[in-house]
Amino acid sequence: MRAGTVRPDGKADMVARVTPVDPFDLVIFGGTGDLARRRILPGLYRRFRDGHLPGDTRIVGAARSRLDSAAWRAETARALEAALPAPLLDAETRAAFLQRLSYVPLDVASPGRPSDTPDGWAALRARLHPGRVQAFHLSVAPDLFGPLAAELHRHGLAGDKARIVVEKPFGHDLASARTLNRTLARHFSEDQIYRIDHYLGKETVQNLMAVRFGNMLFEPLWKNQYIDHVQITVAETVGAGGRAAYYDRAGAMRDMVQNHLMQLLCLIAMEPPSRYEPDAVRDEKLKVIRALRPPAPGDIVRGQYRAGELGGIAVPGYGEDVGAPGSPTESFVALKLHIANWRWNGTPFYLRTGKRMGARHSEIVVRFKEPPHSIFEEDTGKGANELRIRLQPNEGIDLSVTIKAPGPGAMRLINVPLDMTFAEALGAGAETVPDAYERLIMDVIRGNQTLFMRGDEVEAAWSWTDSARAAWAKGRQSPAPYDAGSTGPDAASILMHRDGRRWRELSP
Ligand SMILES: NC(=O)c1ccc[n+]([C@@H]2O[C@H](COP(=O)([O-])OP(=O)(O)OC[C@H]3O[C@@H](n4cnc5c(N)ncnc54)[C@H](OP(=O)(O)O)[C@@H]3O)[C@@H](O)[C@H]2O)c1
């Protein structure tokens, strides 16, 4: 990440500095699945359109469906149309991209179930180019991650140039994550394993690191002495119905907190790494997770949505959505957390995430303390500064500052947001924020693991999650109901109110 120069017209020089890569082979196991259609293939198309898939780079889809390459290309063309705005899809570029695609019917055998396409692996090997980077994206059900890694090895596809991209969820508790790590380690070395958390690929999340560590302004204030609290919200409007069986086993804590919210918390709380390099960054994140205290039972709120209305449409409750009336699984969780170290002692981190909430809204708010003494009259009004990192919608960063309300009247103070998205200063191109997946896949090809989770980090996150879940298991309390389309159960607001604080509004 290097800062751009400033041109004579005052705009930043935005010549894209993309590290070029050599032609590579990418195999998408699960090439016919939802993730491939909605995120991976559209992301690759955008990289192709920008000229970042060089020479005869090849993308191979693999799944059980007995398609030929032409049929997969036709399916992919439809997926691109559904996922991308029409102006991006000119006929010539689309046809050239589809030419890079081919498909191999391949059934990944799992223990006790043999493959019904035994010659699939030979066909796949024949498509790949020895000597190139070969990336294997495991976009299949989690119980196939281990068997797939073993099969890749068995078929001679785990050599030095091979990399595997492992989707979430990475295990469902510490024991299963350890087992999966051990299985993967039998076939691939740690520097070949890319555990994906797509939140880390978001432009704004990386900008957070640039803002923190590229400026002198924030870091001296980045501590308990000046920061009142941090709040992290990931609110979704969708219900749990789309992935009912999986979600009802996992719940919000395992589905969202253990990975996405934990990663965001780490980036806010970590010490400055010595370099922006994979192990330097991941070492610092790991220290944060290890310093995180398990929440006290009174600092955890679990909720489950009931039937309600969202955008004027009636939606069913959780039990009906997942086909399990009376299910004890939480679709919402709010937590108050403490990080036991010098920097953060006494500064709480409040986290909340839920489904069927009033707005799709993800953000981190770093709320600074109020000035210790006001030189202005009491009724002038003043506020604490807030740094808001918005992940969706409208990715961006703003900082609220207190200024004088303009006009000839008395000194009256107002809080205004200082927009740090800098679209104006960055000029053309700044508005096309790349999707997380396209950045992360290109990082895999470049061999850069900075934005991927290391095995020990995932295990530490599970260890903490298991202890937090154990805390509520003792209480045997059912999740508190909340209306679909709301901000979650009242108890989540009380979690903040009792400390004299409040959540920021969810805005659509
Ligand atoms: N969808 C998302 O938004 C999302 C988000 C985050 C993480 N993930 C993770 O990404 C992975 C894929 O999710 P998804 O939503 O795309 O699932 P999906 O729609 O169910 O797709 C699964 C894919 O795996 C293939 N498959 C199933 N069994 C197979 C076997 N034995 N051998 C080879 N291929 C097989 C399926 O095709 P055939 O039936 O033709 O074999 C299909 O292409 C999962 O681990 C999920 O947890 C998904």
Tab-separated table of C-alpha atoms and ligand atoms in Angstrom, residues 28-40 62-67 103 106-110 113 117 137-145 148 166-169 196 198 243 246 255 260 437, ligand 1:
chain	number	residue	atom	x	y	z
A	28	ILE	CA	-13.185	-23.692	-8.274
A	29	PHE	CA	-14.471	-26.790	-6.516
A	30	GLY	CA	-18.168	-26.060	-6.197
A	31	GLY	CA	-18.127	-24.129	-9.475
A	32	THR	CA	-21.885	-24.559	-9.863
A	33	GLY	CA	-22.682	-23.358	-6.324
A	34	ASP	CA	-24.136	-20.162	-4.932
A	35	LEU	CA	-20.858	-18.604	-3.807
A	36	ALA	CA	-19.151	-19.276	-7.129
A	37	ARG	CA	-22.061	-17.786	-9.073
A	38	ARG	CA	-22.630	-14.728	-6.885
A	39	ARG	CA	-19.136	-13.740	-5.774
A	40	ILE	CA	-16.171	-15.709	-7.129
A	62	ALA	CA	-15.448	-28.673	-10.790
A	63	ALA	CA	-18.560	-30.171	-9.204
A	64	ARG	CA	-20.607	-33.365	-9.422
A	65	SER	CA	-23.117	-32.060	-12.002
A	66	ARG	CA	-22.430	-33.687	-15.323
A	67	LEU	CA	-22.022	-30.566	-17.390
A	103	TYR	CA	-15.490	-27.517	-16.514
A	106	LEU	CA	-15.729	-34.377	-10.388
A	107	ASP	CA	-17.211	-35.939	-7.296
A	108	VAL	CA	-15.043	-35.444	-4.212
A	109	ALA	CA	-15.290	-38.743	-2.388
A	110	SER	CA	-15.714	-38.566	1.355
A	113	ARG	CA	-18.684	-42.714	-0.001
A	117	THR	CA	-16.789	-39.775	-11.341
A	137	HIS	CA	-10.769	-22.730	-4.146
A	138	LEU	CA	-12.684	-25.113	-1.867
A	139	SER	CA	-16.146	-23.602	-2.351
A	140	VAL	CA	-17.911	-26.762	-1.195
A	141	ALA	CA	-19.607	-27.847	2.024
A	142	PRO	CA	-17.220	-27.688	5.022
A	143	ASP	CA	-17.270	-31.455	5.575
A	144	LEU	CA	-15.529	-31.803	2.208
A	145	PHE	CA	-12.578	-29.466	3.060
A	148	LEU	CA	-10.681	-32.567	-0.770
A	166	VAL	CA	-10.660	-22.622	2.438
A	167	GLU	CA	-14.119	-21.119	2.921
A	168	LYS	CA	-15.894	-20.522	6.182
A	169	PRO	CA	-16.961	-22.054	8.484
A	196	ILE	CA	-10.782	-16.800	3.880
A	198	HIS	CA	-14.083	-11.927	3.215
A	243	ARG	CA	-29.106	-21.891	4.946
A	246	TYR	CA	-26.394	-24.992	8.832
A	255	ASP	CA	-21.630	-17.837	12.222
A	260	HIS	CA	-16.062	-11.547	11.029
A	437	TYR	CA	-13.459	-11.718	-3.227
B	1	LIG	N1	-22.982	-18.759	-0.391
B	1	LIG	C1	-22.410	-17.869	0.383
B	1	LIG	O1	-22.763	-16.663	0.360
B	1	LIG	C2	-21.283	-18.266	1.286
B	1	LIG	C3	-20.749	-17.291	2.141
B	1	LIG	C4	-19.674	-17.635	2.956
B	1	LIG	C5	-19.159	-18.915	2.917
B	1	LIG	N2	-19.715	-19.849	2.104
B	1	LIG	C6	-19.133	-21.199	2.099
B	1	LIG	O2	-18.779	-21.533	0.761
B	1	LIG	C7	-18.962	-22.925	0.531
B	1	LIG	C8	-19.893	-23.094	-0.659
B	1	LIG	O3	-21.136	-22.515	-0.352
B	1	LIG	P1	-22.321	-22.383	-1.416
B	1	LIG	O4	-23.326	-21.489	-0.795
B	1	LIG	O5	-21.790	-22.055	-2.760
B	1	LIG	O6	-22.897	-23.866	-1.410
B	1	LIG	P2	-23.810	-24.552	-2.533
B	1	LIG	O7	-24.581	-23.552	-3.301
B	1	LIG	O8	-24.531	-25.660	-1.852
B	1	LIG	O9	-22.741	-25.175	-3.528
B	1	LIG	C9	-21.962	-26.312	-3.205
B	1	LIG	C10	-21.154	-26.705	-4.418
B	1	LIG	O10	-20.442	-27.902	-4.113
B	1	LIG	C11	-20.671	-28.861	-5.142
B	1	LIG	N3	-20.556	-30.193	-4.536
B	1	LIG	C12	-21.375	-30.744	-3.595
B	1	LIG	N4	-20.932	-31.977	-3.269
B	1	LIG	C13	-19.847	-32.203	-4.029
B	1	LIG	C14	-18.952	-33.302	-4.154
B	1	LIG	N5	-19.104	-34.425	-3.445
B	1	LIG	N6	-17.927	-33.188	-5.038
B	1	LIG	C15	-17.766	-32.058	-5.777
B	1	LIG	N7	-18.575	-31.001	-5.691
B	1	LIG	C16	-19.594	-31.066	-4.828
B	1	LIG	C17	-22.063	-28.518	-5.657
B	1	LIG	O11	-22.292	-28.897	-6.973
B	1	LIG	P3	-22.889	-30.345	-7.397
B	1	LIG	O12	-24.169	-30.502	-6.646
B	1	LIG	O13	-23.029	-30.233	-8.880
B	1	LIG	O14	-21.863	-31.301	-6.992
B	1	LIG	C18	-21.987	-26.984	-5.647
B	1	LIG	O15	-21.289	-26.515	-6.778
B	1	LIG	C19	-19.496	-23.496	1.843
B	1	LIG	O16	-18.416	-23.972	2.611
B	1	LIG	C20	-20.108	-22.274	2.541
B	1	LIG	O17	-20.130	-22.430	3.936
B	1	LIG	C21	-20.769	-19.541	1.289
